[in-house]
Amino acid sequence: MTQKFVYFFGPQATEGDATMKNTLGGKGANLAEMAKLGMPVPAGFTISTEFCTAFFAEGRQFPQSLRDEVAAALQKTEEAMGTKYGDPQNPLLLSSRSGARASMPGMMETVLNVGLCSKTIPGLVKKTGNERFVYDAYRRLIMMYSDVVMEKAEDIEPAEGKGIRLQLEHLMNRAKKTKAKNLGKKVSEILDTDLTTADLKRLCTNFKKKVQEVLGREFPDDPDEQLWGAVGAVFKSWEGRRAVSYRKIEGIPAEWGTACNVQSMVFGNLGDTSATGVAFSRNPATGENKFYGEWLINAQGEDVVAGIRTPNPLNEETKNPQNQHLTSLQAEWPDLYRQLDEIRSKLEHHYRDMQDIEFTIQESKLYMLQCRGGKRTGTAALNMATDMLEEGLIDEQTAVMRVQPAQLDELLHPIISPEAEKNAEAFLHGLPAGPGGASGKIVFTSADAVAWAKKGEKVILVREETNPEDVEGMRAAEAILTARGGMTSHAALVARGWGKCCIVGAGDAKIEAGTKRMSVGAVKFKEGDLLTLNGTKGCVYQGELEMIDATENPRFQGYMQMVDKFRTLGVRTNADTPEDARVARQFGAEGIGLFRTEHMFYGVGSDEALFLLRKMILSKTIDERKAALDELSVFVKRDIKATLEAMDDMPVTIRLLDPPLHEFVPQDPKNRQELATALGISPAQIKKRGESLHETNPMMGHRGVRLGITYPEVTEMQIRAILEAAAELKKDGRSPKPELMVPVTCDVRELDVTKVIFDRVRKEVQQQTGVEVHCLYGTMIEIPRACLLADRMAKTAQFFSFGTNDLTQMCFGFSRDDVGGFMNDYLDDNVLEADPFQTIDQDGVGQLVEMAVSKGRSTRPDLKIGICGEQGGDPASVEFCFRMGLNYVSCSPYRVPIARLAAAQAAIKAKK
Amino acid sequence: MTQKFVYFFGPQATEGDATMKNTLGGKGANLAEMAKLGMPVPAGFTISTEFCTAFFAEGRQFPQSLRDEVAAALQKTEEAMGTKYGDPQNPLLLSSRSGARASMPGMMETVLNVGLCSKTIPGLVKKTGNERFVYDAYRRLIMMYSDVVMEKAEDIEPAEGKGIRLQLEHLMNRAKKTKAKNLGKKVSEILDTDLTTADLKRLCTNFKKKVQEVLGREFPDDPDEQLWGAVGAVFKSWEGRRAVSYRKIEGIPAEWGTACNVQSMVFGNLGDTSATGVAFSRNPATGENKFYGEWLINAQGEDVVAGIRTPNPLNEETKNPQNQHLTSLQAEWPDLYRQLDEIRSKLEHHYRDMQDIEFTIQESKLYMLQCRGGKRTGTAALNMATDMLEEGLIDEQTAVMRVQPAQLDELLHPIISPEAEKNAEAFLHGLPAGPGGASGKIVFTSADAVAWAKKGEKVILVREETNPEDVEGMRAAEAILTARGGMTSHAALVARGWGKCCIVGAGDAKIEAGTKRMSVGAVKFKEGDLLTLNGTKGCVYQGELEMIDATENPRFQGYMQMVDKFRTLGVRTNADTPEDARVARQFGAEGIGLFRTEHMFYGVGSDEALFLLRKMILSKTIDERKAALDELSVFVKRDIKATLEAMDDMPVTIRLLDPPLHEFVPQDPKNRQELATALGISPAQIKKRGESLHETNPMMGHRGVRLGITYPEVTEMQIRAILEAAAELKKDGRSPKPELMVPVTCDVRELDVTKVIFDRVRKEVQQQTGVEVHCLYGTMIEIPRACLLADRMAKTAQFFSFGTNDLTQMCFGFSRDDVGGFMNDYLDDNVLEADPFQTIDQDGVGQLVEMAVSKGRSTRPDLKIGICGEQGGDPASVEFCFRMGLNYVSCSPYRVPIARLAAAQAAIKAKK
């Protein structure tokens, strides 16, 4: 017996169900399931995904056995619908739609109204009594079929603007123009519905002529030929260019294939007792447990979506200002509404999730065309999960899985009103570096940002790229926009740390900070002009768009508590100030995974500390340097103490000074002069020192532990400041838990040399204060060699913390500051699937991480391992860290909830 | 029975031999061996290395069992020598010397003349009839013993300048001053020998007072106490600071321990029938098979080495201009000479290698004090190996092992006369970047170098650091000196490629190119001043030192042919020009492993090509770029064709354009203006383009294959040029073997995207020329991720070539341009054992290489694998590559012979 390829669905004897997604595709499986549940699904059949594979294996042919199966299924369909395909009196029309295992929206083809031809048109006219409807359906068939079946499926590649569909649309526009002239209207005022039956009949004739002329073949007039053409086109579209490239990106195997769903057509545009609509079983924007949807009388599905007519509300309680004057389905046809509402309830209880539904009413009879899990906003996802849990529809585990981690972001930041954004057009695009939305006036310097903000203005700081000297202005601005830089550039890191809206790498913007002007193509901007940024998408709009407040969802905290029940992976935060630490604690951080000592030299209030640091850098002898360090240590200790206090009783990983020293030497003449005056040396000396510190590739230069090897006194000062701060807090009855982290190590001997200082200073501080301070000694793992030699590193290090930013840089040889020059080409050409600075490259960097974990624990089984790179807040990366057996992830404060959720979901997935 | 620790050696009953190095140390084993061979070795005994371990394990104590063993061995020694230790009439004096398994020159201690005390002095005076000799020996004992035994071995750390030895030397200098006054001479004219017996007696008394005063202990007057003190000091010196740090560097385990050799003293300074000398069984500088050495009548060993008196020649035939007026040993005492010559011959036949001998003649009796394998120059090593092979003393395999690969370097470059260098003092040190020596006048710019060289002047180009624009001047100069940069900086790479003398990173030099001045500390230099550089050592001398020509040893070629019999690893060269290719072929290169396309844009004659490249970079549209590329391709094809022709029949690996484009945009206003005029655009436009191409970390920026992904037309031009050049040569009956190498890859999809172009262009060229060109398609492996994913890379790549420079950069996170800022600290502090840019870091980078080899061959078993990093010519790295199973190494032309020898030795070692 040959393999079964065709599965019938209808009021009786449905052969599939929702579990058969692999065979029937998502759409076919859900149609079968609805039919099984006794819902009014127009009958039809699904040709399975297995046939798709066979189809390509057999040279795109249909074997007789399939033709036999289809004939049998078609007969059952005809019986169910009480019509007959190709019958001149009572013709059945069919649709042919793709449906793969995984959703591939818009990537494959559909043909509707199959079966309309000279033989069946008269019968349908007679049956419907609606000649205009029939010819409208016919012209739609010709447009769709000639494009999908006769052109695309035959691999014909027309010259630009010469595709058959465009040429037919051109004919249709001509017809509308004539109509406009006749009616004395503007063309833009003419709707499809203004075309009369006669117009449509003429159009169909012209369409068929054009098809013959362009494609050299007649439009098929035989129902059988139409059916097999439509089925073949659906299968062929699986190997179409768009689908293949989409599959490559999403990692969908070619072997999966698509199914083809052949279904009886039903029409919502058969007159005033017909209608069509889409609905959600709950509100997809808010999560409210109310049946929510839109419908239109005498219309087809695409009309509802297209937005030409304002659709009617589904029921009375969900009316809104835009549609409150329109009749609801509930009011118009109460019985049909009740029937639909019962189906809604049945589906939700059956699927235990919010459903997205398509329905059609044909001459007062309701048909269900589709149901699937509905897309929703973050707020809605959270509310639905909580509601359904309370309703007993789902359990806690399911509730935790129902919110995508990235969706939480929405709950934490103000955003542009979706309505306002829909009607606006972005004139500039960049990388979405900091989430949420913001409006404000353009300023071009950090100083202006601060000054304007003081006057109460909301400003957007626009820079070629930002550097540490801009931090004050960035803090003062509502949002930051830069022309250069990648997702982990300075601006992006700082903004994300603060949860501030930020777009970087908007390369089309030409920024002239000197003249305070920006241009994008022909459009010019000056200081004070209004901009609105969507930092979640990377879109920039002119003017001020409406913003909506991030409603602090009252259920958020409760939900996160539930999430933590399932979580085993720790979540810490990267925080450099007591304020950041407090925010992160509120978001549930369990410690600080990365405190960057150097950040106390940037931004507001850092002047004095920065001055002392510069003095230290510019000192000419060790003694001078030590004197400067002594002064500096007061500030270092103060800042560390405040942060240890804010995180009392939780671990705080403090990283030794990391950046190369030249970052701190002022580069512009004005700052240089100021510093020279203050230090009593010449600006030339400062310039010279800056030049002698200059490096060709500072990322791989004299930084991190390398500074400590050259200037051990700098390391000693920092260690002393940490231990003294902790000792003083302990004396006050607090429980500080400092952890010392040595950065940029590539060999255990770097750790050994530094540990000699650590051990000595610890003893000295203990003697001097009488307090014993416990402080873990560990290292950042951010250099490939440290991973390769992790067994040795762990002999001295008590903990590892992966610096996946730098590890990614070294593993790929990508400078994150310069990657903007080619990353887009890499993503466009599919050379890379994702930006490895946003989500850990599991293939490459992942191997290094795995190696470091297993080698590290081979010498020190209780080695504590975390990650403090930017990817610590990326859900896929969190899941990876969980699988690798890390103890914790650390991310910026605003990503802590995201990491917590991702960690819980990873644990649940692992249990399954 | 307790373990045996003491081994006697003497005319009879010698207990050890040369095979017992692990127990007796190198020195002890050779003394025993000589004694066994019946040579006149002063009797004595060796306390074994095993005791050293026991000594430290037992708290630095001597157990009674050892004291008993020593007493027994001492008795045999006394019997053999016919004297008695501590005997007032006929006293035996002893030496106590260290001797470890591995040579640790000068790292441990020695005490001589042990046994001299108030009890034995009169007897020795009587016996020798030479009171002056005895007191001279006594003052030597006090100096040495108080320093080594009483101070160092007791872990006393005196303040600077307050060590006992210095204080005693100070007393001796005072005595000389007094003498000078008395004799009416200058102090510098007074020799030790001018001090009379009375002077020496007084000195000994003062010495002992000073010892008591400084160290608070009396100088021991008991022979037994002296002996055990001297033995203990030798063992303790194994854990002394110098020895410990030397062991760490050389990787010598602490457990090995040192032996202690206690041996009868014999004296060459007992009068005119006594003498002392050192000799080599063949000439260590030339290898000539003539007994070669120096001796002095009435002298101690240190006098020969110290160079205060010109030593006499050993025999008539090796006299030289410096010593031809002096009597040879052969002429003075023919019998003793004959006896020594026989020993020489016996030793050479016994050890089958050139021996370094120390001997003493005491009152007309010859004693052998030491023999060991002699150090030799490269020339000597080669000649000796060849001679001994011809003499049948050694086989070919041994001959190949006898020359250290690095020694071959000497044979290929002119060097400073060692004599001249010995008398000169280097005033500046840097990294030895290019081998050999050179003298010349200082110039500060590339243009001056070219201009002066044209006038026939020899010049040294002195620069802060060099860049590609300096290449012409570098070519014209005798040598290059830079203040910045590491071993793989631009200057170093270029110089080494040419085999040119070069010193980089001489940080003490303050160079002001503007005013054409250089200063080093207080010393000032101006243009035209003479310098001499030793590029093999990194030393810079003032003035012009004598140079000796690299004698092209006629046996070099023959030796290298023999070497190749054992070699299995291929050796190619890195060459960018036909000239380099020809040089390398002469040196035995079997192909080009790295042809850098970009080098045709640097240096002499590159103006036009560089102009076109710049035009391409500055073009604003794809069409402009394509037009510039068309013009450029003529030059690219010409240069590639010439090199393919020079290497006809051998593979030539051509790398696609590698550096970031901004390297080619002129940076100084003058060049910018010239280019702007030529291109008809504004200098501001050039500046802007340069700025837009500027990168923060260019090493990890937009370069290599990344350029090709962004500008596929650039890749296409290069591929077409390569394939057309090959096709044209093939048409002319040649056998070009191009291999296309894609640089800086981190993912196989980069290779796939580029291969599409490669395959298309290959087809096109074949159609157009009618010639089928075979060209391997491969990639440089220089990014860690490429190693981690080598199995995927090898699906497309037909060969790998490790770019170990970049791989080292990424693996360590070290920028080779900036490593100068901390590398010395890393080496000084023993954080790293070697500069990983000079020799492959087998621990870290080695893991990546191993991974890439095994993963790569897992998908493509016949994958061809080579290395083209700088380390390809480093012997240790070559051995590593052999062990990893690579097919070939590729190095600069002048290192090809070194690599060949290293490869042969690796193969021989592996067989053993």
Coordinates of C-alpha atoms in Angstrom, one line a residue, chain A residues 248 484 691 694-702 705-706 709-710 746-747 749-750 753 783-786 788-789 792 809-815 817-818 821-822 825-826 829-833 841 843-845 847-848 851 855, chain B residues 484 691-692 694-702 705-706 709-710 746-747 749-750 753 783-786 788-789 792 809-815 817-818 821-822 825-826 829-833 841 843-845 847-848 851 855:
Chain A
K248 CA 18.3 29.6 6.5
R484 CA 28.6 55.5 14.7
E691 CA 51.1 60.5 23.0
H694 CA 48.7 56.2 22.7
E695 CA 48.1 52.8 21.3
T696 CA 47.3 51.4 17.9
N697 CA 44.8 48.8 19.2
P698 CA 44.0 49.9 22.7
M699 CA 41.5 47.1 23.2
M700 CA 44.5 44.7 23.1
G701 CA 46.9 47.1 24.7
H702 CA 48.2 48.1 28.1
V705 CA 46.0 43.3 34.9
R706 CA 48.8 44.4 32.6
I709 CA 52.0 44.2 36.4
T710 CA 53.7 47.5 35.3
C746 CA 45.7 35.4 30.0
D747 CA 47.9 33.4 32.4
R749 CA 51.0 33.9 36.7
E750 CA 49.3 37.3 36.3
V753 CA 51.8 38.1 41.0
I783 CA 40.8 36.4 26.7
P784 CA 40.7 33.1 24.7
R785 CA 43.9 31.9 26.3
A786 CA 42.4 32.2 29.7
L788 CA 42.3 27.4 27.0
L789 CA 44.3 27.4 30.3
R792 CA 45.7 26.6 35.6
Q809 CA 35.9 40.4 20.3
M810 CA 39.0 38.2 20.6
C811 CA 37.2 35.0 19.4
F812 CA 35.9 36.7 16.3
G813 CA 38.7 39.3 15.9
F814 CA 35.9 41.9 15.8
S815 CA 36.5 45.3 17.5
D817 CA 33.9 49.9 18.3
D818 CA 34.5 49.3 14.6
G821 CA 31.7 49.1 9.3
F822 CA 30.7 45.6 8.2
D825 CA 26.8 43.4 5.5
Y826 CA 27.4 40.3 7.5
D829 CA 24.5 38.4 3.5
N830 CA 23.6 35.8 6.2
V831 CA 27.3 35.3 6.9
L832 CA 26.3 35.6 10.6
E833 CA 22.8 34.9 11.9
D841 CA 27.8 33.0 19.7
D843 CA 29.1 27.9 18.1
G844 CA 32.4 29.6 18.7
V845 CA 32.5 31.7 21.9
Q847 CA 33.1 26.4 22.9
L848 CA 35.5 28.6 24.8
M851 CA 36.0 24.6 27.8
K855 CA 38.7 22.8 32.8
Chain B
R484 CA 58.8 52.0 19.5
E691 CA 38.2 59.8 9.0
S692 CA 35.2 57.8 8.1
H694 CA 39.3 55.5 10.8
E695 CA 39.1 52.6 13.4
T696 CA 39.6 52.4 17.1
N697 CA 41.2 49.0 16.9
P698 CA 42.1 48.5 13.2
M699 CA 43.6 45.1 13.9
M700 CA 40.1 43.8 14.7
G701 CA 38.4 46.1 12.2
H702 CA 37.3 46.1 8.6
V705 CA 37.7 38.9 4.0
R706 CA 35.5 41.5 5.7
I709 CA 32.1 40.9 1.9
T710 CA 31.5 44.6 1.8
C746 CA 36.0 33.4 11.3
D747 CA 33.1 31.5 9.7
R749 CA 30.1 31.2 5.3
E750 CA 32.7 33.9 4.6
V753 CA 30.3 33.7 -0.2
I783 CA 41.1 34.1 14.3
P784 CA 40.4 31.8 17.3
R785 CA 36.9 31.2 16.1
A786 CA 38.2 29.7 12.9
L788 CA 37.1 26.3 17.1
L789 CA 35.0 25.8 13.9
R792 CA 33.2 23.6 9.2
Q809 CA 47.3 38.5 19.2
M810 CA 43.7 37.3 19.5
C811 CA 44.5 34.4 21.8
F812 CA 46.4 36.6 24.3
G813 CA 44.5 39.8 23.6
F814 CA 47.9 41.4 22.9
S815 CA 48.3 44.0 20.1
D817 CA 52.0 47.1 17.9
D818 CA 51.4 48.0 21.6
G821 CA 54.3 48.9 26.7
F822 CA 54.3 45.9 29.0
D825 CA 57.6 43.7 32.5
Y826 CA 56.0 40.4 31.7
D829 CA 58.5 39.3 36.2
N830 CA 58.4 35.8 34.6
V831 CA 54.8 36.1 33.9
L832 CA 55.7 34.9 30.5
E833 CA 58.7 32.7 29.7
D841 CA 53.0 29.8 22.7
D843 CA 50.4 26.1 25.9
G844 CA 47.7 28.4 24.6
V845 CA 48.0 29.2 20.9
Q847 CA 45.9 24.3 21.7
L848 CA 44.1 26.3 19.1
M851 CA 42.3 21.8 17.6
K855 CA 39.0 19.3 13.5

